[in-house]
Structures are given as structure tokens and as C-alpha cells.
Short mmCIF file of C-alpha atoms and ligand atoms in Angstrom, two decimals:
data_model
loop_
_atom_site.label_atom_id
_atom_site.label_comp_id
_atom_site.label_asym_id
_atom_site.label_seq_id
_atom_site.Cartn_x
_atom_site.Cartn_y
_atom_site.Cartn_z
CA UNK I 1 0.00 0.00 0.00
CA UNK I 2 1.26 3.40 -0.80
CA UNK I 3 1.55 6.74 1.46
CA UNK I 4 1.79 10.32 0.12
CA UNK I 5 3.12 12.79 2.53
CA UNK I 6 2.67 16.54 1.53
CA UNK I 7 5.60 18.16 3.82
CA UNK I 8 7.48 21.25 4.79
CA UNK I 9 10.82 21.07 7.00
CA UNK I 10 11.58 19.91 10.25
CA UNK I 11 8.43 18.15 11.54
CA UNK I 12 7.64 16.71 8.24
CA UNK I 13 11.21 15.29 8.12
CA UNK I 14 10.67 13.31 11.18
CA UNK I 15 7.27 11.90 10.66
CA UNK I 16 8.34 10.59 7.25
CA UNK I 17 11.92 9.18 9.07
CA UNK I 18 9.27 7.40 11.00
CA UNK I 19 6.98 6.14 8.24
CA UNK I 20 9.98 4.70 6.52
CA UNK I 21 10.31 2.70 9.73
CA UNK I 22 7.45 0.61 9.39
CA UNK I 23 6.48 0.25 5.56
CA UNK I 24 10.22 0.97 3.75
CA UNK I 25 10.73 3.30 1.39
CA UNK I 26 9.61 2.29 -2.10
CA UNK I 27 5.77 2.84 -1.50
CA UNK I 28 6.16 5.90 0.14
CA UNK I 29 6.22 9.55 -1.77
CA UNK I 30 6.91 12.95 0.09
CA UNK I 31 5.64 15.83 -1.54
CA UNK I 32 7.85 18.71 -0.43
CA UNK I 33 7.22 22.85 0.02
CA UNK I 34 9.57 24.85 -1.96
CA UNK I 35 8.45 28.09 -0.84
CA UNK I 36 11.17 28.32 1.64
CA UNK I 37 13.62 28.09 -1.38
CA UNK I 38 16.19 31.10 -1.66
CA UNK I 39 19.08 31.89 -4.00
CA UNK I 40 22.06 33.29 -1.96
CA UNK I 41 25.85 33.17 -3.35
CA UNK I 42 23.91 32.49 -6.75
CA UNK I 43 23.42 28.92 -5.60
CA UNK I 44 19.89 27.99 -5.06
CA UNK I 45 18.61 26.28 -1.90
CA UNK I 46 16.03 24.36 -0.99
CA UNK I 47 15.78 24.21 2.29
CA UNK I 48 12.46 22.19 3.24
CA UNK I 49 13.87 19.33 0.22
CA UNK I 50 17.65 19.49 2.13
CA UNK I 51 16.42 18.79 5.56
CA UNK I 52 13.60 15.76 4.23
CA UNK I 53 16.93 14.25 2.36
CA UNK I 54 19.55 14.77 5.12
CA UNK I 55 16.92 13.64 7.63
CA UNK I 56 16.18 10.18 5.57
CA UNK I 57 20.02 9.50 5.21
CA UNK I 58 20.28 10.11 8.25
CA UNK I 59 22.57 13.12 7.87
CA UNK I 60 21.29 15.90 9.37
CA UNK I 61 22.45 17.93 12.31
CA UNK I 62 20.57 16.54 15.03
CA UNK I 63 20.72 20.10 16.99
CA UNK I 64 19.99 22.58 14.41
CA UNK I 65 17.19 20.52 12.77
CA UNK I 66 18.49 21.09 9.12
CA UNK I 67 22.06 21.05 7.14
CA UNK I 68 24.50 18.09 7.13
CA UNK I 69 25.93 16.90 10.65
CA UNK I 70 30.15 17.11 11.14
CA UNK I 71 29.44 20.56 9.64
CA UNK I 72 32.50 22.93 8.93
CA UNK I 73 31.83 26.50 8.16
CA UNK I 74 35.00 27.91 6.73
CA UNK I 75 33.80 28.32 2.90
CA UNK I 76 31.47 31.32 5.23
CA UNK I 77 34.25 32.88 7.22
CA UNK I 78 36.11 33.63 3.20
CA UNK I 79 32.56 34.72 1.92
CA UNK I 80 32.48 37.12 4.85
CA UNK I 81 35.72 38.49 3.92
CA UNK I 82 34.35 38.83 0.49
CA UNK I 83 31.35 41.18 2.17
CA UNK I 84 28.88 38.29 0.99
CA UNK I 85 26.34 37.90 3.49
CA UNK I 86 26.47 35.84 6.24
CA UNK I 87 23.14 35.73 7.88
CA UNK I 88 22.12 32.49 6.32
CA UNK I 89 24.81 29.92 7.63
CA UNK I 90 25.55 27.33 4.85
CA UNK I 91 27.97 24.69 5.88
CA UNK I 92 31.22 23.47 3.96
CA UNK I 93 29.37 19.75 3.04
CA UNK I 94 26.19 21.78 2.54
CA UNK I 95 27.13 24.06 -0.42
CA UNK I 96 27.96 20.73 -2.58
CA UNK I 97 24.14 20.59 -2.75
CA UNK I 98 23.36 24.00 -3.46
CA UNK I 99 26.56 23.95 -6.24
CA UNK I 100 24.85 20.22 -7.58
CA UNK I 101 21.71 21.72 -7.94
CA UNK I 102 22.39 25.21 -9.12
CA UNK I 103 24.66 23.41 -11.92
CA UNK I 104 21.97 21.37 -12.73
CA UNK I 105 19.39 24.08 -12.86
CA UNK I 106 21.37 25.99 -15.02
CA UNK I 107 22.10 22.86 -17.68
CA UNK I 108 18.03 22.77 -17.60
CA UNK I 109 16.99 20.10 -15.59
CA UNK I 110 14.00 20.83 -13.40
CA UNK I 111 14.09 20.59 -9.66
CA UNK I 112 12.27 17.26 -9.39
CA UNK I 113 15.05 15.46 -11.71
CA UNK I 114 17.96 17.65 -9.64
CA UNK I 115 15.91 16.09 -6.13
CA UNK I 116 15.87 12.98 -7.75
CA UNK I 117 19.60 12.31 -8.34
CA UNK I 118 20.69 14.06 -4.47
CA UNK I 119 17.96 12.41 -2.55
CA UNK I 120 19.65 9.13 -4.76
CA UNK I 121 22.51 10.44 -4.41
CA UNK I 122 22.05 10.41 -0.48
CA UNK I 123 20.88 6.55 -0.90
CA UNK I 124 17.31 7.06 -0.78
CA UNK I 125 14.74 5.29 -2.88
CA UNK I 126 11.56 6.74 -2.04
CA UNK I 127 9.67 8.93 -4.27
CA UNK I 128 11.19 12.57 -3.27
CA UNK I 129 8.91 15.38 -4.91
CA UNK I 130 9.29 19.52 -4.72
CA UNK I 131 5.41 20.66 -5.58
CA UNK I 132 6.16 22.23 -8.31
CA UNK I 133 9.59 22.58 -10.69
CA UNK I 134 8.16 26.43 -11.03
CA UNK I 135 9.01 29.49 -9.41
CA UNK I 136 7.24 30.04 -5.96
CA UNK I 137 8.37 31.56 -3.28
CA UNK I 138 6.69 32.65 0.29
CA UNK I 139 6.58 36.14 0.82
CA UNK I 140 5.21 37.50 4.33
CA UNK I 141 4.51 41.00 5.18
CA UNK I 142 5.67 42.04 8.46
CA UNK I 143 4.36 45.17 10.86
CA UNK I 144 8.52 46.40 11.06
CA UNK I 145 8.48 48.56 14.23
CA UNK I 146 11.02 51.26 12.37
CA UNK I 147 9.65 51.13 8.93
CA UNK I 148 5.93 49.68 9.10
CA UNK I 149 4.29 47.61 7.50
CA UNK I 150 6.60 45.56 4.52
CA UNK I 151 6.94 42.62 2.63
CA UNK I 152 9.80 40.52 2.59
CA UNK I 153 11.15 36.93 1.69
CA UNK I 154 10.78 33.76 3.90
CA UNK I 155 14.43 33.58 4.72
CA UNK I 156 14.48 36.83 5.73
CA UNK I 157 11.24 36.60 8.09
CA UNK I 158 12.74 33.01 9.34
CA UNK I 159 16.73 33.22 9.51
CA UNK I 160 17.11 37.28 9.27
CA UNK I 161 14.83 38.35 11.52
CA UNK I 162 14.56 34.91 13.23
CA UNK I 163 10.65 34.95 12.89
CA UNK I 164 10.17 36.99 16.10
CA UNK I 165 8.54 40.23 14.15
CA UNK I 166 5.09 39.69 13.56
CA UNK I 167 3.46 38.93 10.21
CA UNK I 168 0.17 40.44 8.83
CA UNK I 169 -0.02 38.69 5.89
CA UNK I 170 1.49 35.60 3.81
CA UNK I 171 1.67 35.19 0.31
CA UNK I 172 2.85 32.53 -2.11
CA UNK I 173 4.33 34.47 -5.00
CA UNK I 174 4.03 32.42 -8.58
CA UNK I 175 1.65 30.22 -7.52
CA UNK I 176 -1.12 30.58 -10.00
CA UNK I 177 1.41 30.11 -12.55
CA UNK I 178 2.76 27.18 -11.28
CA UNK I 179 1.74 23.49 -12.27
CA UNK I 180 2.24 20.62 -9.73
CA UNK I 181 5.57 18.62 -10.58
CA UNK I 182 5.59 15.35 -12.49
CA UNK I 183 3.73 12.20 -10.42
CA UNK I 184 2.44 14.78 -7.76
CA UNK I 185 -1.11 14.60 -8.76
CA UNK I 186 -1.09 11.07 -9.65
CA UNK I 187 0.92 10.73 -5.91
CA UNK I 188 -1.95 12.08 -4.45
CA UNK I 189 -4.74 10.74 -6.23
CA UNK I 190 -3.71 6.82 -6.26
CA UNK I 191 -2.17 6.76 -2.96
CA UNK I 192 -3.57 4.58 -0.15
CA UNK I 193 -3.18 7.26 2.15
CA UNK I 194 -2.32 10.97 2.04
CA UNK I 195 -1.20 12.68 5.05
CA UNK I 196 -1.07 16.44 5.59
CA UNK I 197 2.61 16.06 7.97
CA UNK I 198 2.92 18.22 11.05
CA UNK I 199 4.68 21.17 9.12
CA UNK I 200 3.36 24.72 9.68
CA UNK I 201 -0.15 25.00 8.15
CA UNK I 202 1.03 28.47 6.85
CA UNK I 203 3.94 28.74 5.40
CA UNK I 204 5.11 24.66 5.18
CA UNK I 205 1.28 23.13 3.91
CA UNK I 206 -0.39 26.52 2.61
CA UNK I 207 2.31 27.00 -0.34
CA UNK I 208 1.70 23.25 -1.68
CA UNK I 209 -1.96 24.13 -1.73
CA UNK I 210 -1.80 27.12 -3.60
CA UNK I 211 -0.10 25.29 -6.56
CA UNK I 212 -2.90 24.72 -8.77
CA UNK I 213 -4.65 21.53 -8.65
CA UNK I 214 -3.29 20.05 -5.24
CA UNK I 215 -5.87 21.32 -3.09
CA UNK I 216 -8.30 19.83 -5.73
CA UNK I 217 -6.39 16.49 -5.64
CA UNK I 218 -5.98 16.47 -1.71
CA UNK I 219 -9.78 17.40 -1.43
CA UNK I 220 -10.57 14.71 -3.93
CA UNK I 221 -9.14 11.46 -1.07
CA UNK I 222 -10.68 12.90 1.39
CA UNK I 223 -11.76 9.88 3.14
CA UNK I 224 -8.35 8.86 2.61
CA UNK I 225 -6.39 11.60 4.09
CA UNK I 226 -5.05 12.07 7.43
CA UNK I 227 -3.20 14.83 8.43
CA UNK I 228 -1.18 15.24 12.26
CA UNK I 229 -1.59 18.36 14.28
CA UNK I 230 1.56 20.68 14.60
CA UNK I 231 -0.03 22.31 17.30
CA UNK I 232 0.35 20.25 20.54
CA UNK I 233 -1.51 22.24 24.01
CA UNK I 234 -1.45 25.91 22.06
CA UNK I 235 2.09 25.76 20.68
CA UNK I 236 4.50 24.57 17.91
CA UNK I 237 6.66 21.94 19.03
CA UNK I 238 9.29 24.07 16.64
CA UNK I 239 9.21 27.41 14.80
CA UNK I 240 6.55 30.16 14.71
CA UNK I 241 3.67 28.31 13.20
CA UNK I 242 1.95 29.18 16.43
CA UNK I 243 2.40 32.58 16.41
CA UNK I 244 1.54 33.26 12.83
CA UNK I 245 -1.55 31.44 12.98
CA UNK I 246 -2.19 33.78 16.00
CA UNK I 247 -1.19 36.56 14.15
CA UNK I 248 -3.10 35.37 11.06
CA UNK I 249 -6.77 35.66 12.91
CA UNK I 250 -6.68 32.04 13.68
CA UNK I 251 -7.17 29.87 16.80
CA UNK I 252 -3.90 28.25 18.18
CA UNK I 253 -5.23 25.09 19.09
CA UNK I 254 -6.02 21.57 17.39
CA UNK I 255 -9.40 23.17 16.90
CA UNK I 256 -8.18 25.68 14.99
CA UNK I 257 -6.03 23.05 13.13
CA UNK I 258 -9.33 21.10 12.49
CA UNK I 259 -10.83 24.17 10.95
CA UNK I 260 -7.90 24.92 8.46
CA UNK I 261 -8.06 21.53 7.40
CA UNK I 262 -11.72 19.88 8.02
CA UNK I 263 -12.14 20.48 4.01
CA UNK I 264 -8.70 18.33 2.99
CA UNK I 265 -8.40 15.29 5.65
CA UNK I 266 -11.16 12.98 7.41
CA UNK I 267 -9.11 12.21 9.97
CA UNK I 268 -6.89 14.55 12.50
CA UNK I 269 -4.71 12.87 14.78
CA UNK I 270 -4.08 15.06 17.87
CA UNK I 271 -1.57 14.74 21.24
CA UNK I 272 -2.52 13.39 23.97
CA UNK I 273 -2.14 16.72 25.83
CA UNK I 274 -4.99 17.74 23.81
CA UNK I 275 -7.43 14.53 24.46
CA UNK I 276 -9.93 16.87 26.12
CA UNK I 277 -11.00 18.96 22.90
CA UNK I 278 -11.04 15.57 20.45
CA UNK I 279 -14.88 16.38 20.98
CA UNK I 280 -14.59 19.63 19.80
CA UNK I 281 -12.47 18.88 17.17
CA UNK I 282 -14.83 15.74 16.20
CA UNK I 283 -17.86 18.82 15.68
CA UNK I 284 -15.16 20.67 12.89
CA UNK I 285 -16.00 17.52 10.57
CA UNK I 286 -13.00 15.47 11.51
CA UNK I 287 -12.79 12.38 13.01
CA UNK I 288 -10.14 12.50 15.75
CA UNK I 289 -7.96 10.49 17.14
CA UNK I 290 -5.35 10.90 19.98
CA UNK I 291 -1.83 9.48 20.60
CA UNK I 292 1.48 10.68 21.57
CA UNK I 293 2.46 12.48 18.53
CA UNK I 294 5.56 14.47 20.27
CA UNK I 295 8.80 12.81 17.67
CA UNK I 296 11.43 12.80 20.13
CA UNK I 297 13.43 9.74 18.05
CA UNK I 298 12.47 7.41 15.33
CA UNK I 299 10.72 5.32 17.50
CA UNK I 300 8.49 7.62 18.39
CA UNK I 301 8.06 8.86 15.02
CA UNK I 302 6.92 5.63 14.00
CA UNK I 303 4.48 4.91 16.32
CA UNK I 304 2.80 8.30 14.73
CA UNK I 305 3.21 6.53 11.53
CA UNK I 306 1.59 3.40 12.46
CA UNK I 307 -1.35 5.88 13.91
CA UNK I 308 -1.65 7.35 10.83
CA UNK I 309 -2.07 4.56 8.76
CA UNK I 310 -4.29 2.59 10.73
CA UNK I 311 -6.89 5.43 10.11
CA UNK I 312 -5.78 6.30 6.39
N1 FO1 N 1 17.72 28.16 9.81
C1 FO1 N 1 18.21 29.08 10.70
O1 FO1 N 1 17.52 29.40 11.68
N2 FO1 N 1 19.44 29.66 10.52
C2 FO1 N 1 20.24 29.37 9.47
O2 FO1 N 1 21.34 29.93 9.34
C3 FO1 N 1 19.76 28.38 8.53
C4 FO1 N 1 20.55 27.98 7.43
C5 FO1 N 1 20.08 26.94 6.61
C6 FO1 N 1 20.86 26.44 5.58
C7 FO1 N 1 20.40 25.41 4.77
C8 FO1 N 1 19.14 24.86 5.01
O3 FO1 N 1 18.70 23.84 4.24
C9 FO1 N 1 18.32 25.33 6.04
C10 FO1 N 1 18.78 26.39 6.84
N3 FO1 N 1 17.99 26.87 7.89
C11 FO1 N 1 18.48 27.81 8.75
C12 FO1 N 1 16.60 26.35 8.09
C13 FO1 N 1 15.74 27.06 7.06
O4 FO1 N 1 15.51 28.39 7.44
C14 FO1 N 1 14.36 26.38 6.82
O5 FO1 N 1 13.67 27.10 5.90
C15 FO1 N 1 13.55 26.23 8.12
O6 FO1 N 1 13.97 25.04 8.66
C16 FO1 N 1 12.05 26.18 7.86
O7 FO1 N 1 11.76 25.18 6.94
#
């Protein structure tokens, strides 16, 4: 049986570490945000598909959550000297992916071959997938205490201003041009189950969405979809999707999860901190069901996998 996972970084990248756990890696396909993506040195990077692939191999920095572990930073200290900027730390074993893929781009290929041969590359077999091979890229507009009100990239928001400004509004820039990348809709739509991962609804989920024809397709297995709550007792386990659904008008709770996605998924599985409101969330449209979705290892991350598949 076959599992689609529509992702964004960190919390996606565990969940699916997990799902490989119990059902391998040839059935399963990740469908992966590139909104985050930024070009910086002229190399392109893709963050959310680096820290999915790193995670998978097994490569990533445990601590920081994304790049390559055994990290050495020296190619930055000579960019610094150049007056290149800094703010975005990219380590010595990391730039061979940005300088693979940039070279790549460049010859033509489209993302989704260049993500084929790293996540290969990196040993994996599973079906690795950005959304789209076409431009997109997050934008949010922050209330800037000095300037007001401005937009500005992802990156910026995230790394450069390390998301603690608040954001008024979020936008996914390209995206009605954009067409889903090859196998995406046909991931989606013949899949056993899809599952929305526990990546920020905004800024991780909301860009996949807004490619044409994957909310359709999502909408469309319904009864087939599960998706995991990223909000555990009112906060992110990781990054500011709490605060920018706050900041967005929205409720920061698994209630306010069910109501963003009562129209994609049947089935939201919520913590066991939360167990109280499964009623609540149950009268949003979505069946609910409650384990102990905190990832702290792979263990752990499997036993949300199993969860999720039961009720797929
Ligand atoms: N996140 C940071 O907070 N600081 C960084 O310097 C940073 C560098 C970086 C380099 C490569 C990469 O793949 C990810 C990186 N991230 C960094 C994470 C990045 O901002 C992601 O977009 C977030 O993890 C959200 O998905």
C-alpha cells in the first residue's frame, strides 16, 4: 500500500523518518514545500527538500534541525571576507548541494530530476517530490516597528529576523502560474493514504496548496487523508507556526487546526495533551484520534506513523 506525505521542514522530516520505519521506502512519496527556497551566493537552496533528504540519510544535524551533521563553516568565514552575506549559515558539506543543484538548474533540468539524483545520491529510494519545478516563493509581510508595514522573503522573516517580528499577511508568490511537478497529482490521487505532515499550516502546507490543482487532488481522497496536528496544548513543538496562525486571525489550538483543514483530511490525529478537545475537534468535521504524537526519536516517530495509517 502506498503513502503520500505533503511536507514542509523539520516536523515533516521526522514523521516521514518514521513512516519509513514501518512500511520501507519504495511505496512511500513525500511531496515537499519549496516556498522556503532562496538563491544566496547564486546557488539555489532548498531548504524544506535538504532537511527531508539529510533527515532520511540520516545526515542531518541533530541540533539545528536542518544542514548536514560534522558541519564545517570555513567556505562562510572567506565569503564574509568577500562582504557576501552571512546571515544564512551554509555549511562546507552543505554548499555541494546547493553547487549540484544550481549546476543542474542551469544545464536545464528541473528541480524534481535535480531532487531525484541528491535524494539518490544520499541513498534514498523513495519517491522525493518539490510541488512544483516552477518558481514560488513565500513572501510575508511584516508590521517592522522602524519602517511599518513591509513585505519581505521567507528567509528573511525566518533566519534574518529569526521569525520573532510579527506577520500580517502571507503570500505565495508564482503560484497561480505554477503546475504541480511530475507524479504529484497522480501521488496524491492513487495513494492509499495521504497525510497532511505536522509542518506549519502556513507557510510549510499553505504553499503546496496554492499550486494549482493540489488542493483539488488532496480534497478529492478525502476519506483517505489524514493529516497530524503541529499544534500540541497551544504551541509549535518548533518554529513560529503558532504565532503566525495567532497573528493570522486564527485559533492556536487543534481546533483551529481542524478548521484549516476539516475540508482536505477525514481524519486529525491530535496529542494526547490535547485529548480533552477531540470532541470539539470531532464537531469541525473530523474524526479525531489521539496518541502521543511528540517525535522525540524514530521510535516515536513511528508509532505516529503506524497511527496514521491505521486510520488512512
Ligand atoms: N535556519 C536558521 O535558523 N538559521 C540558518 O542559518 C539556517 C541555514 C540553513 C541552511 C540550509 C538549510 O537547508 C536550512 C537552513 N535553515 C536555517 C533552516 C531554514 O531556514 C528552513 O527554511 C527552516 O527550517 C524552515 O523550513
Amino acid at each position: 500500500v502506498s503513502t503520500t506525505v505533503l511536507c514542509g521542514g523539520v516536523g515533516a522530516a521526522r514523521f516521514l523518518r518514521g513512516l519509513i520505519e514501518v512500511v520501507g521506502q519504495s511505496t512511500v512519496t513525500a511531496v515537499v514545500n519549496v516556498g522556503d527556497d532562496t538563491v544566496l551566493h547564486g546557488l539555489h537552496v532548498s531548504p524544506d527538500l535538504d532537511t527531508v533528504t539529510y533527515t532520511l540519510a540520516d545526515a542531518i544535524d541533530p541540533e539545528r534541525g536542518w544542514g548536514l551533521a560534522h558541519e564545517s563553516w570555513h567556505a562562510m568565514e572567506v565569503l564574509a571576507r568577500y562582504g557576501n552575506p552571512t546571515w544564512f549559515n551554509l555549511g562546507d558539506r552543505d554548499l555541494a548541494t546547493h553547487i549540484v543543484r544550481t549546476e543542474r538548474l542551469r544545464a536545464g533540468a528541473p528541480l524534481s530530476s535535480v531532487t531525484d539524483h541528491i535524494a539518490r545520491s544520499w541513498g534514498l529510494s523513495l519517491r522525493l517530490l518539490p510541488v512544483t519545478d516552477d518558481p514560488l516563493r513565500t513572501m510575508v509581510t511584516i508590521d517592522d516597528a522602524d519602517t511599518g508595514p513591509r513585505e519581505i522573503e521567507f528567509q528573511e522573516y525566518f533566519v534574518g529576523r529569526r521569525h520573532d517580528v510579527p506577520v500580517t499577511a502571507v503570500r505565495f508568490d508564482g503560484a497561480e502560474a505554477t503546475t504541480p511537478a511530475p507524479g504529484v497529482a497522480e501521488a496524491i490521487g492513487a495513494a492509499a493514504t495521504v497525510v497532511i505532515a505536522p509542518s506549519n499550516p502556513v507557510v510549510s502546507i499553505g504553499p503546496l496548496l496554492a499550486v494549482p490543482g493540489v488542493r483539488e487532488a488532496v480534497t478529492a481522497r478525502r476519506d483517505h487523508a489524514v493529516a497530524v496536528s503541529p499544534i500540541v496544548a497551544g504551541a509549535a513543538l518548533k518554529g513560529p507556526a503558532d504565532r503566525m496562525l495567532r497573528e493570522l486571525g486564527h485559533e492556536v489550538s487543534v481546533v483551529g487546526i481542524a478548521r484549516l483543514y476539516a475540508p482536505l483530511a477525514a481524519t486529525l490525529v491530535i496529542d494526547t495533551a490535547d485529548a480533552h478537545r477531540a470532541g470539539e475537534v470531532e464537531a469541525e468535521g473530523m474524526a479525531c484520534v489521539v496518541a502521543d504524537t511528540v517525535m522525540r526519536d524514530v521510535d516515536r516517530a513511528a508509532g505516529v506513523a503506524e497511527v496514521v495509517l491505521e486510520h488512512g
